[in-house]
C-alpha cells in the first residue's frame, strides 16, 4: 500500500474515531468486518452526506457547495484503504477464519437497524466516478463477488448471491440507476466532478451553477457493465429489469445510446450487456473488475443453474414478443443495423463538446436531470457487425420461434438484410447471409416477401454464386447452405 499512500501524500494517517485513533497500518491489518464497514459508512457520511465545516485541521476537509470531497483528501484515502481491505477479506480463501466474511458483510449491509449501513452500496455506486481509480475497481469487485458468490449463508440455506439479490431488490432503483447510467461516463462526465446523474429527480433542490464537462472515465462505464451483468444473473432482478416499468429507462438506453458511444471498449461492453438483456444468457465467465488484485480468480464465482438459465431465456423471449416493435423494429433495425449517415443531437444545447474522434456530443445539462443523450440514427461498423450476429442468435434460438416468424415475414426486414448482404465489408455480408437464409428457408413466406425474391431472382442468384466463393473449399456447411438458398430462390414463383 506504500504506493497508494504516497499518491495521497500520506504516511501514517490519524483520524479520531469513537473508540481509537486509526492509522493506515491498522486498517491494512484489520480483520473485523464490522469495524471496516462502520468506517466506510462514516467516511461516506463525512465525504458525501454531511461534509464538515471549513477548517485548517489536516484531518478535515474544506467543503464546497457543488463538489464532493476531493479524491486526494485524507478521508478519501482512509475510505480507499477500507474498501481494499474489505475486498481482500472477501476474496481470501486461504484461511478458514475468513470463510464467514461474505455472510458478515451481507448481514451488516442489509441490517434493518442501520440505515447508514444499508446505504453503503447505493452511495458508493452513486459517487463511483469521484472515487480514486483503484477504489472504483474495489467497489466493482465487492459488488460482483456478492452477486456471484455461491457460498451458502450461515443464517439460512440461501447462497450469498441469492441473499444479496434480495438486498438489491429492496433498493432496486437506488442501485440500478447509477449502474445503468454509469455507461455515460464512457463518453463524458455529465455533471462534472459531483456524482452520478440519475434518471429521476432524487433531490428537490435545483442548481443554477454551471458544471463544466469532465474528461471521459471509460473505466467507470466498464465497471458498471460488469456489475450490471452480474445483476442480470438473477431471475428476479432480470425480470424487474425487462419489466414494462423499467425497460424504457434501463433497456432502451443501450439501443439508443450506449452501443453507439465512440469509445470502442465501452461500446463493445454495452453490446455484450445488450446480448445478455435480449437473450437472457449470461456468460459463464464474466470478468470481475479488479478480481486479480483481490486474490480471486478474475472470473465469476460459480455458474448459473440450468433451471435459472432456462427461466431467463424464456423471460427474454416473452420480452421480445411484448416489445417487438419498440426493440426490434424501431431501434434494432433503424439504429443498430443501418449504415451511418447522420447524427441527431439535441438542438436546445448552447454548445457541444467534442470527443477525441471529433464527433459531437451533448454538453452537460442541469444537476437534477440526466443529460440529453446523443441519439445516433445510424450505427458504425462494429455496432452493425456485432448487432447482426446478435440478431442471428435471437432468430435461431428455438424459444424465439414466434419472434423469428414475425421478423422474417416482414418485407422491410428483408430489404434491410438484402442491403447488408451487399455491404462492402465481407464480415457483415457473411453475417447477413446467415439471416437472409432464414427468410428463404421459411416455408410460409408471405406474398410480399416472395415478390421481392422473385423480382430479384436473377440478380440474387448471380450475386450469391460469387458471395465468399473463397470459403467454399474450406467451409463445407457454408457451401451447402449457399447452394440450397440459390436453388430455393430459383424455384420460387408468384402464385397466379
Short mmCIF file of C-alpha atoms in Angstrom, two decimals:
data_model
loop_
_atom_site.label_atom_id
_atom_site.label_comp_id
_atom_site.label_asym_id
_atom_site.label_seq_id
_atom_site.Cartn_x
_atom_site.Cartn_y
_atom_site.Cartn_z
CA UNK A 1 0.00 0.00 0.00
CA UNK A 2 3.03 2.27 0.04
CA UNK A 3 2.41 3.47 -3.49
CA UNK A 4 -1.18 4.35 -2.73
CA UNK A 5 -0.27 6.20 0.45
CA UNK A 6 2.40 8.08 -1.47
CA UNK A 7 -0.14 9.03 -4.10
CA UNK A 8 -2.26 10.62 -1.37
CA UNK A 9 0.80 12.31 0.12
CA UNK A 10 0.29 10.44 3.38
CA UNK A 11 2.45 8.48 5.74
CA UNK A 12 0.61 7.48 8.86
CA UNK A 13 -2.90 8.91 8.81
CA UNK A 14 -4.55 9.71 12.09
CA UNK A 15 -8.31 10.12 12.38
CA UNK A 16 -10.26 10.41 15.60
CA UNK A 17 -12.98 7.77 15.90
CA UNK A 18 -15.33 6.76 18.67
CA UNK A 19 -13.01 4.09 20.02
CA UNK A 20 -9.46 4.80 18.89
CA UNK A 21 -7.17 6.71 16.59
CA UNK A 22 -6.97 4.81 13.33
CA UNK A 23 -3.94 4.61 11.11
CA UNK A 24 -3.47 3.27 7.60
CA UNK A 25 -1.48 0.39 9.03
CA UNK A 26 -4.27 -0.58 11.43
CA UNK A 27 -6.76 -0.67 8.56
CA UNK A 28 -4.45 -2.87 6.47
CA UNK A 29 -4.25 -5.38 9.35
CA UNK A 30 -7.93 -5.19 10.35
CA UNK A 31 -9.90 -8.46 10.20
CA UNK A 32 -13.02 -7.05 11.84
CA UNK A 33 -15.63 -6.70 9.08
CA UNK A 34 -17.99 -4.78 11.34
CA UNK A 35 -15.29 -2.22 12.13
CA UNK A 36 -14.37 -1.84 8.45
CA UNK A 37 -17.96 -1.29 7.33
CA UNK A 38 -18.60 1.09 10.21
CA UNK A 39 -15.63 3.09 8.99
CA UNK A 40 -16.83 3.02 5.38
CA UNK A 41 -20.28 4.24 6.43
CA UNK A 42 -18.70 7.04 8.47
CA UNK A 43 -16.34 8.02 5.64
CA UNK A 44 -19.20 8.19 3.16
CA UNK A 45 -21.21 10.32 5.53
CA UNK A 46 -18.32 12.76 6.04
CA UNK A 47 -17.37 12.93 2.37
CA UNK A 48 -20.74 12.98 0.62
CA UNK A 49 -23.65 13.35 3.04
CA UNK A 50 -22.59 15.79 5.77
CA UNK A 51 -19.22 17.36 4.88
CA UNK A 52 -17.59 19.07 7.87
CA UNK A 53 -17.26 22.88 8.02
CA UNK A 54 -14.17 24.53 6.66
CA UNK A 55 -11.11 24.26 8.90
CA UNK A 56 -7.36 24.17 8.65
CA UNK A 57 -7.11 20.85 10.50
CA UNK A 58 -5.33 18.27 8.36
CA UNK A 59 -7.90 15.59 9.19
CA UNK A 60 -10.92 17.52 7.95
CA UNK A 61 -11.93 18.67 4.53
CA UNK A 62 -12.80 22.08 3.23
CA UNK A 63 -16.37 21.85 1.93
CA UNK A 64 -17.56 23.04 -1.41
CA UNK A 65 -21.16 23.89 -2.28
CA UNK A 66 -21.07 21.98 -5.54
CA UNK A 67 -18.38 19.34 -5.25
CA UNK A 68 -17.69 16.31 -3.09
CA UNK A 69 -14.52 15.88 -1.10
CA UNK A 70 -11.50 15.68 -3.41
CA UNK A 71 -10.12 12.23 -4.15
CA UNK A 72 -6.70 13.13 -2.66
CA UNK A 73 -8.07 14.05 0.80
CA UNK A 74 -7.06 12.07 3.91
CA UNK A 75 -10.67 10.99 4.50
CA UNK A 76 -10.89 9.61 0.96
CA UNK A 77 -7.58 7.83 1.48
CA UNK A 78 -8.97 6.04 4.54
CA UNK A 79 -12.12 5.11 2.62
CA UNK A 80 -9.94 3.69 -0.17
CA UNK A 81 -7.93 1.59 2.30
CA UNK A 82 -11.08 0.23 3.94
CA UNK A 83 -12.57 -0.73 0.58
CA UNK A 84 -9.37 -2.52 -0.41
CA UNK A 85 -9.21 -4.38 2.91
CA UNK A 86 -12.87 -5.42 2.66
CA UNK A 87 -12.30 -6.74 -0.86
CA UNK A 88 -9.22 -8.69 0.24
CA UNK A 89 -11.13 -10.33 3.09
CA UNK A 90 -13.97 -11.31 0.76
CA UNK A 91 -11.67 -12.89 -1.80
CA UNK A 92 -9.24 -14.52 0.62
CA UNK A 93 -9.96 -18.28 0.67
CA UNK A 94 -6.61 -19.37 2.11
CA UNK A 95 -7.63 -19.15 5.77
CA UNK A 96 -10.68 -20.83 7.25
CA UNK A 97 -11.32 -17.95 9.65
CA UNK A 98 -12.37 -15.81 6.64
CA UNK A 99 -14.98 -18.30 5.42
CA UNK A 100 -17.80 -16.40 7.07
CA UNK A 101 -16.73 -12.96 5.80
CA UNK A 102 -19.29 -12.81 2.94
CA UNK A 103 -22.11 -13.63 5.37
CA UNK A 104 -20.89 -11.00 7.81
CA UNK A 105 -20.65 -8.34 5.10
CA UNK A 106 -24.11 -9.16 3.79
CA UNK A 107 -25.63 -9.21 7.27
CA UNK A 108 -24.24 -5.76 8.04
CA UNK A 109 -25.20 -4.24 4.68
CA UNK A 110 -28.78 -5.48 4.94
CA UNK A 111 -29.18 -4.66 8.63
CA UNK A 112 -32.64 -3.22 9.20
CA UNK A 113 -31.42 -1.40 12.30
CA UNK A 114 -28.87 0.78 10.50
CA UNK A 115 -29.82 3.00 7.56
CA UNK A 116 -26.18 4.08 7.25
CA UNK A 117 -25.10 0.50 6.56
CA UNK A 118 -27.99 -0.10 4.16
CA UNK A 119 -26.90 2.93 2.14
CA UNK A 120 -23.23 1.96 1.78
CA UNK A 121 -23.63 0.27 -1.62
CA UNK A 122 -26.02 2.89 -3.09
CA UNK A 123 -23.73 5.75 -2.00
CA UNK A 124 -20.61 4.07 -3.37
CA UNK A 125 -22.32 3.49 -6.72
CA UNK A 126 -23.83 6.97 -6.93
CA UNK A 127 -20.40 8.53 -6.37
CA UNK A 128 -18.35 5.89 -8.16
CA UNK A 129 -16.83 8.41 -10.58
CA UNK A 130 -15.46 10.54 -7.72
CA UNK A 131 -13.66 7.67 -6.01
CA UNK A 132 -9.95 7.04 -6.67
CA UNK A 133 -9.18 4.79 -9.65
CA UNK A 134 -8.28 1.72 -7.56
CA UNK A 135 -11.28 2.23 -5.28
CA UNK A 136 -13.61 2.09 -8.27
CA UNK A 137 -12.16 -1.34 -9.03
CA UNK A 138 -12.61 -2.38 -5.40
CA UNK A 139 -16.28 -1.35 -5.34
CA UNK A 140 -16.95 -3.28 -8.55
CA UNK A 141 -15.15 -6.34 -7.17
CA UNK A 142 -17.13 -6.28 -3.93
CA UNK A 143 -20.49 -5.92 -5.67
CA UNK A 144 -19.71 -8.59 -8.29
CA UNK A 145 -18.47 -11.00 -5.63
CA UNK A 146 -21.63 -10.66 -3.56
CA UNK A 147 -23.80 -11.07 -6.67
CA UNK A 148 -21.96 -14.19 -7.82
CA UNK A 149 -20.84 -15.93 -4.64
CA UNK A 150 -22.46 -19.37 -4.35
CA UNK A 151 -21.30 -19.98 -0.79
CA UNK A 152 -24.18 -20.94 1.48
CA UNK A 153 -25.08 -18.28 4.01
CA UNK A 154 -24.51 -19.03 7.69
CA UNK A 155 -28.03 -17.78 8.52
CA UNK A 156 -30.11 -19.93 6.17
CA UNK A 157 -29.91 -22.28 3.21
CA UNK A 158 -29.72 -19.47 0.67
CA UNK A 159 -26.48 -18.63 -1.08
CA UNK A 160 -24.72 -15.31 -0.54
CA UNK A 161 -25.64 -14.22 -4.06
CA UNK A 162 -29.33 -15.03 -3.51
CA UNK A 163 -29.39 -13.05 -0.27
CA UNK A 164 -27.59 -10.12 -1.84
CA UNK A 165 -30.04 -10.20 -4.76
CA UNK A 166 -32.85 -9.70 -2.23
CA UNK A 167 -30.96 -6.72 -0.83
CA UNK A 168 -30.56 -5.27 -4.34
CA UNK A 169 -34.26 -5.83 -4.99
CA UNK A 170 -35.13 -3.91 -1.83
CA UNK A 171 -33.13 -0.92 -3.09
CA UNK A 172 -33.61 -1.56 -6.78
CA UNK A 173 -33.65 1.95 -8.23
CA UNK A 174 -31.03 3.28 -5.82
CA UNK A 175 -28.62 0.61 -7.06
CA UNK A 176 -29.66 0.12 -10.68
CA UNK A 177 -29.90 3.80 -11.63
CA UNK A 178 -26.21 4.58 -11.11
CA UNK A 179 -25.12 1.23 -12.60
CA UNK A 180 -27.12 1.63 -15.82
CA UNK A 181 -26.42 5.33 -16.27
CA UNK A 182 -22.76 4.79 -15.43
CA UNK A 183 -22.19 3.94 -19.10
CA UNK A 184 -22.45 7.65 -19.85
CA UNK A 185 -19.10 8.21 -18.16
CA UNK A 186 -17.59 6.34 -21.12
CA UNK A 187 -18.21 9.50 -23.12
CA UNK A 188 -18.14 12.41 -20.71
CA UNK A 189 -18.91 13.06 -17.06
CA UNK A 190 -22.41 14.56 -17.23
CA UNK A 191 -22.30 16.60 -14.02
CA UNK A 192 -18.68 17.46 -13.60
CA UNK A 193 -16.98 16.02 -10.52
CA UNK A 194 -20.03 15.78 -8.31
CA UNK A 195 -21.87 12.50 -8.66
CA UNK A 196 -23.64 10.07 -10.90
CA UNK A 197 -26.59 11.50 -12.79
CA UNK A 198 -29.84 9.70 -12.11
CA UNK A 199 -32.85 9.33 -14.40
CA UNK A 200 -35.26 10.74 -11.85
CA UNK A 201 -35.07 13.80 -9.68
CA UNK A 202 -33.94 12.23 -6.44
CA UNK A 203 -33.37 15.65 -4.94
CA UNK A 204 -35.77 18.53 -4.66
CA UNK A 205 -33.15 21.20 -4.92
CA UNK A 206 -32.17 22.79 -8.17
CA UNK A 207 -28.85 24.30 -9.01
CA UNK A 208 -28.23 27.24 -11.24
CA UNK A 209 -24.49 26.75 -11.21
CA UNK A 210 -22.98 25.62 -14.47
CA UNK A 211 -20.91 22.46 -14.34
CA UNK A 212 -18.06 22.04 -16.75
CA UNK A 213 -17.90 18.74 -18.65
CA UNK A 214 -15.19 16.45 -17.33
CA UNK A 215 -12.88 14.10 -19.26
CA UNK A 216 -14.34 10.68 -20.07
CA UNK A 217 -13.87 7.92 -17.50
CA UNK A 218 -14.35 4.73 -19.50
CA UNK A 219 -13.28 2.57 -16.56
CA UNK A 220 -16.42 3.69 -14.70
CA UNK A 221 -18.56 2.51 -17.61
CA UNK A 222 -16.74 -0.85 -17.76
CA UNK A 223 -17.11 -1.41 -14.01
CA UNK A 224 -20.83 -0.61 -14.28
CA UNK A 225 -21.14 -3.08 -17.16
CA UNK A 226 -19.51 -5.82 -15.10
CA UNK A 227 -21.81 -5.14 -12.13
CA UNK A 228 -24.89 -4.98 -14.34
CA UNK A 229 -24.21 -8.34 -15.99
CA UNK A 230 -23.65 -9.85 -12.56
CA UNK A 231 -27.03 -8.44 -11.51
CA UNK A 232 -28.73 -9.95 -14.56
CA UNK A 233 -27.66 -13.43 -13.45
CA UNK A 234 -30.57 -13.44 -11.01
CA UNK A 235 -34.03 -14.20 -12.46
CA UNK A 236 -35.87 -11.89 -10.04
CA UNK A 237 -33.60 -8.94 -10.83
CA UNK A 238 -33.58 -9.72 -14.56
CA UNK A 239 -37.38 -9.89 -14.64
CA UNK A 240 -37.60 -6.49 -12.98
CA UNK A 241 -35.03 -5.06 -15.40
CA UNK A 242 -37.03 -6.01 -18.52
CA UNK A 243 -40.45 -5.34 -16.98
CA UNK A 244 -42.73 -2.72 -18.60
CA UNK A 245 -41.99 -0.41 -15.68
CA UNK A 246 -38.21 -0.42 -16.07
CA UNK A 247 -37.44 -1.44 -19.66
CA UNK A 248 -37.89 2.06 -21.13
CA UNK A 249 -35.30 3.61 -18.81
CA UNK A 250 -32.97 0.64 -18.36
CA UNK A 251 -33.06 -1.31 -21.65
CA UNK A 252 -33.73 1.37 -24.26
CA UNK A 253 -30.62 3.48 -23.41
CA UNK A 254 -28.46 0.59 -24.62
CA UNK A 255 -30.19 0.60 -28.00
CA UNK A 256 -30.47 4.37 -28.27
CA UNK A 257 -27.17 5.48 -26.83
CA UNK A 258 -24.63 3.19 -25.19
CA UNK A 259 -23.79 0.86 -28.10
CA UNK A 260 -23.03 3.96 -30.19
CA UNK A 261 -20.52 5.56 -27.82
CA UNK A 262 -17.25 6.46 -29.60
CA UNK A 263 -15.08 4.62 -27.08
CA UNK A 264 -14.58 1.16 -28.58
CA UNK A 265 -14.20 -0.68 -25.27
CA UNK A 266 -17.30 0.89 -23.77
CA UNK A 267 -19.42 0.33 -26.89
CA UNK A 268 -18.30 -3.31 -27.10
CA UNK A 269 -19.10 -3.80 -23.42
CA UNK A 270 -22.54 -2.25 -23.96
CA UNK A 271 -23.24 -4.63 -26.85
CA UNK A 272 -22.25 -7.60 -24.69
CA UNK A 273 -24.62 -6.36 -21.98
CA UNK A 274 -27.33 -5.91 -24.61
CA UNK A 275 -26.77 -9.53 -25.66
CA UNK A 276 -27.40 -10.64 -22.09
CA UNK A 277 -30.51 -8.46 -21.89
CA UNK A 278 -32.07 -9.71 -25.14
CA UNK A 279 -31.17 -13.39 -24.77
CA UNK A 280 -31.25 -13.86 -21.00
CA UNK A 281 -27.97 -15.76 -21.31
CA UNK A 282 -25.22 -14.50 -19.04
CA UNK A 283 -21.65 -15.51 -19.82
CA UNK A 284 -20.36 -18.23 -17.52
CA UNK A 285 -17.03 -16.48 -17.04
CA UNK A 286 -17.74 -12.77 -16.94
CA UNK A 287 -14.63 -10.97 -15.63
CA UNK A 288 -14.88 -9.32 -12.24
CA UNK A 289 -13.26 -5.91 -12.35
CA UNK A 290 -10.22 -5.84 -10.14
CA UNK A 291 -10.57 -9.52 -9.30
CA UNK A 292 -6.93 -10.29 -9.92
CA UNK A 293 -5.86 -7.76 -7.32
CA UNK A 294 -8.16 -9.19 -4.72
CA UNK A 295 -6.78 -12.68 -4.61
CA UNK A 296 -9.65 -14.05 -6.68
CA UNK A 297 -9.56 -15.84 -9.98
CA UNK A 298 -10.84 -12.86 -12.00
CA UNK A 299 -13.98 -14.77 -13.01
CA UNK A 300 -17.45 -15.01 -11.58
CA UNK A 301 -17.83 -17.16 -8.50
CA UNK A 302 -19.82 -20.16 -9.60
CA UNK A 303 -22.19 -20.52 -12.53
CA UNK A 304 -25.90 -20.11 -13.21
CA UNK A 305 -28.08 -23.16 -12.72
CA UNK A 306 -29.68 -24.70 -15.79
CA UNK A 307 -33.09 -24.01 -14.30
CA UNK A 308 -32.35 -20.29 -13.90
CA UNK A 309 -30.80 -20.14 -17.39
CA UNK A 310 -33.91 -21.66 -18.97
CA UNK A 311 -36.16 -19.38 -16.96
CA UNK A 312 -34.32 -16.22 -18.03
CA UNK A 313 -34.22 -17.37 -21.68
CA UNK A 314 -38.00 -17.72 -21.54
CA UNK A 315 -38.31 -14.29 -19.91
CA UNK A 316 -36.18 -12.79 -22.69
CA UNK A 317 -38.37 -14.38 -25.35
CA UNK A 318 -41.52 -13.01 -23.72
CA UNK A 319 -39.89 -9.59 -23.51
CA UNK A 320 -39.02 -9.62 -27.23
CA UNK A 321 -42.57 -10.63 -28.13
CA UNK A 322 -44.04 -7.92 -25.93
CA UNK A 323 -41.65 -5.18 -27.04
CA UNK A 324 -41.18 -6.37 -30.63
CA UNK A 325 -41.97 -3.04 -32.29
CA UNK A 326 -40.06 -0.89 -29.80
CA UNK A 327 -36.97 -3.08 -29.62
CA UNK A 328 -36.51 -4.82 -32.97
CA UNK A 329 -38.29 -2.55 -35.43
CA UNK A 330 -37.86 0.97 -34.02
CA UNK A 331 -34.40 0.54 -32.52
CA UNK A 332 -32.56 -2.60 -33.61
CA UNK A 333 -33.28 -2.21 -37.31
CA UNK A 334 -33.12 1.56 -37.57
CA UNK A 335 -30.28 2.32 -35.19
CA UNK A 336 -28.11 -0.78 -34.97
CA UNK A 337 -28.25 -2.28 -38.46
CA UNK A 338 -28.40 0.83 -40.64
CA UNK A 339 -25.32 2.45 -42.17
CA UNK A 340 -24.01 5.68 -40.60
CA UNK A 341 -25.24 8.74 -42.43
CA UNK A 342 -26.21 11.29 -39.84
CA UNK A 343 -26.48 12.05 -36.17
CA UNK A 344 -29.25 13.85 -34.38
CA UNK A 345 -28.22 15.75 -31.26
CA UNK A 346 -30.32 17.95 -29.02
CA UNK A 347 -30.79 21.38 -30.62
CA UNK A 348 -31.57 23.14 -27.36
CA UNK A 349 -27.96 22.97 -26.16
CA UNK A 350 -25.95 26.14 -26.50
CA UNK A 351 -22.76 24.29 -27.29
CA UNK A 352 -21.44 20.82 -27.87
CA UNK A 353 -18.37 19.16 -26.55
CA UNK A 354 -16.13 17.35 -28.98
CA UNK A 355 -14.84 13.89 -28.27
CA UNK A 356 -11.40 12.65 -29.24
CA UNK A 357 -12.58 11.39 -32.62
CA UNK A 358 -14.26 14.67 -33.47
CA UNK A 359 -17.85 13.53 -33.02
CA UNK A 360 -20.31 15.91 -31.48
CA UNK A 361 -21.65 15.03 -28.07
CA UNK A 362 -24.09 16.94 -25.91
CA UNK A 363 -22.78 19.12 -23.11
CA UNK A 364 -23.75 18.66 -19.51
CA UNK A 365 -27.28 19.54 -18.51
CA UNK A 366 -28.78 20.58 -15.19
CA UNK A 367 -27.81 18.89 -11.97
CA UNK A 368 -31.28 17.45 -11.38
CA UNK A 369 -31.98 15.77 -14.71
CA UNK A 370 -29.90 13.39 -16.83
CA UNK A 371 -28.09 14.85 -19.82
CA UNK A 372 -29.90 14.57 -23.12
CA UNK A 373 -28.20 11.66 -24.87
CA UNK A 374 -26.63 11.80 -28.27
CA UNK A 375 -29.09 9.93 -30.47
CA UNK A 376 -27.43 8.13 -33.34
CA UNK A 377 -29.81 7.41 -36.16
CA UNK A 378 -27.29 5.05 -37.80
CA UNK A 379 -24.64 2.74 -36.42
CA UNK A 380 -20.95 2.28 -37.05
CA UNK A 381 -19.23 -0.78 -38.50
CA UNK A 382 -18.52 -2.58 -35.23
CA UNK A 383 -22.04 -1.98 -33.94
CA UNK A 384 -23.60 -3.26 -37.17
CA UNK A 385 -21.44 -6.35 -37.26
CA UNK A 386 -21.99 -7.36 -33.63
CA UNK A 387 -25.69 -6.46 -33.86
CA UNK A 388 -26.36 -8.66 -36.86
CA UNK A 389 -24.61 -11.53 -35.07
CA UNK A 390 -26.89 -10.91 -32.10
CA UNK A 391 -29.92 -10.84 -34.40
CA UNK A 392 -28.90 -14.23 -35.82
CA UNK A 393 -28.66 -15.64 -32.29
CA UNK A 394 -32.10 -14.28 -31.40
CA UNK A 395 -33.79 -15.63 -34.53
CA UNK A 396 -32.20 -19.08 -34.35
CA UNK A 397 -32.99 -19.62 -30.66
CA UNK A 398 -35.79 -22.16 -30.62
CA UNK A 399 -37.81 -20.48 -27.89
CA UNK A 400 -37.95 -17.31 -30.03
CA UNK A 401 -39.92 -19.05 -32.79
CA UNK A 402 -42.78 -16.53 -32.71
CA UNK A 403 -40.35 -13.62 -32.87
CA UNK A 404 -38.49 -15.25 -35.77
CA UNK A 405 -41.66 -15.85 -37.79
CA UNK A 406 -42.80 -12.29 -37.25
CA UNK A 407 -39.41 -10.88 -38.24
CA UNK A 408 -38.93 -12.94 -41.42
CA UNK A 409 -42.50 -12.24 -42.55
CA UNK A 410 -41.73 -8.53 -42.93
CA UNK A 411 -40.94 -7.06 -46.33
CA UNK A 412 -39.00 -4.14 -44.82
CA UNK A 413 -36.85 -6.51 -42.78
CA UNK A 414 -35.96 -8.49 -45.89
CA UNK A 415 -34.97 -5.31 -47.71
CA UNK A 416 -32.71 -4.30 -44.83
CA UNK A 417 -31.00 -7.69 -44.72
CA UNK A 418 -30.53 -7.67 -48.52
CA UNK A 419 -28.78 -4.30 -48.22
CA UNK A 420 -26.49 -5.75 -45.55
CA UNK A 421 -25.89 -8.74 -47.81
CA UNK A 422 -24.33 -6.34 -50.31
CA UNK A 423 -22.26 -4.50 -47.70
CA UNK A 424 -18.69 -3.74 -48.72
CA UNK A 425 -17.44 -5.44 -45.56
CA UNK A 426 -17.02 -9.19 -46.16
CA UNK A 427 -17.68 -9.87 -42.48
CA UNK A 428 -21.01 -8.04 -42.46
CA UNK A 429 -22.11 -9.63 -45.76
CA UNK A 430 -21.32 -13.09 -44.37
CA UNK A 431 -23.25 -12.41 -41.16
CA UNK A 432 -26.14 -11.01 -43.20
CA UNK A 433 -26.23 -14.22 -45.25
CA UNK A 434 -26.99 -16.23 -42.12
CA UNK A 435 -30.07 -14.06 -41.52
CA UNK A 436 -31.05 -13.96 -45.20
CA UNK A 437 -31.12 -17.77 -45.41
CA UNK A 438 -33.83 -17.81 -42.69
CA UNK A 439 -36.08 -15.65 -44.90
CA UNK A 440 -35.52 -18.01 -47.83
CA UNK A 441 -36.00 -21.19 -45.78
CA UNK A 442 -39.36 -20.03 -44.41
CA UNK A 443 -41.96 -22.47 -45.87
CA UNK A 444 -44.77 -19.98 -45.29
CA UNK A 445 -43.42 -16.83 -46.88
CA UNK A 446 -46.00 -14.04 -47.20
CA UNK A 447 -46.68 -12.82 -50.76
CA UNK A 448 -44.77 -9.54 -50.33
CA UNK A 449 -41.62 -11.43 -49.34
CA UNK A 450 -41.97 -13.89 -52.21
CA UNK A 451 -42.46 -10.99 -54.64
CA UNK A 452 -39.19 -9.35 -53.65
CA UNK A 453 -37.29 -12.62 -54.01
CA UNK A 454 -38.92 -13.43 -57.36
CA UNK A 455 -38.43 -9.92 -58.77
CA UNK A 456 -34.74 -10.05 -57.87
CA UNK A 457 -34.24 -13.74 -58.62
CA UNK A 458 -31.66 -13.39 -61.37
CA UNK A 459 -29.57 -10.75 -59.64
CA UNK A 460 -29.76 -12.53 -56.29
CA UNK A 461 -28.67 -15.90 -57.66
CA UNK A 462 -25.80 -14.33 -59.59
CA UNK A 463 -24.64 -12.36 -56.57
CA UNK A 464 -24.93 -15.31 -54.19
CA UNK A 465 -22.98 -17.55 -56.56
CA UNK A 466 -19.95 -15.30 -56.13
CA UNK A 467 -20.51 -14.50 -52.46
CA UNK A 468 -17.44 -15.58 -50.46
CA UNK A 469 -16.53 -18.14 -53.07
CA UNK A 470 -13.12 -18.48 -51.42
CA UNK A 471 -14.79 -20.01 -48.35
CA UNK A 472 -16.43 -22.87 -50.21
CA UNK A 473 -13.31 -25.03 -50.32
CA UNK A 474 -12.74 -24.82 -46.54
CA UNK A 475 -16.31 -24.40 -45.26
CA UNK A 476 -18.47 -27.24 -46.47
CA UNK A 477 -21.50 -26.17 -44.46
CA UNK A 478 -21.44 -22.66 -45.95
CA UNK A 479 -21.11 -24.11 -49.45
CA UNK A 480 -24.10 -26.43 -48.96
CA UNK A 481 -26.25 -23.71 -47.36
CA UNK A 482 -25.50 -21.26 -50.14
CA UNK A 483 -26.33 -23.84 -52.79
CA UNK A 484 -29.63 -24.62 -51.05
CA UNK A 485 -30.54 -20.93 -50.81
CA UNK A 486 -29.81 -20.39 -54.52
CA UNK A 487 -31.82 -23.42 -55.60
CA UNK A 488 -34.73 -22.40 -53.39
CA UNK A 489 -34.80 -18.89 -54.87
CA UNK A 490 -34.57 -20.28 -58.43
CA UNK A 491 -37.65 -22.43 -57.71
CA UNK A 492 -39.78 -19.57 -56.42
CA UNK A 493 -42.80 -18.45 -58.46
CA UNK A 494 -45.55 -15.99 -57.71
CA UNK A 495 -48.99 -17.53 -57.30
CA UNK A 496 -51.42 -16.60 -60.02
#
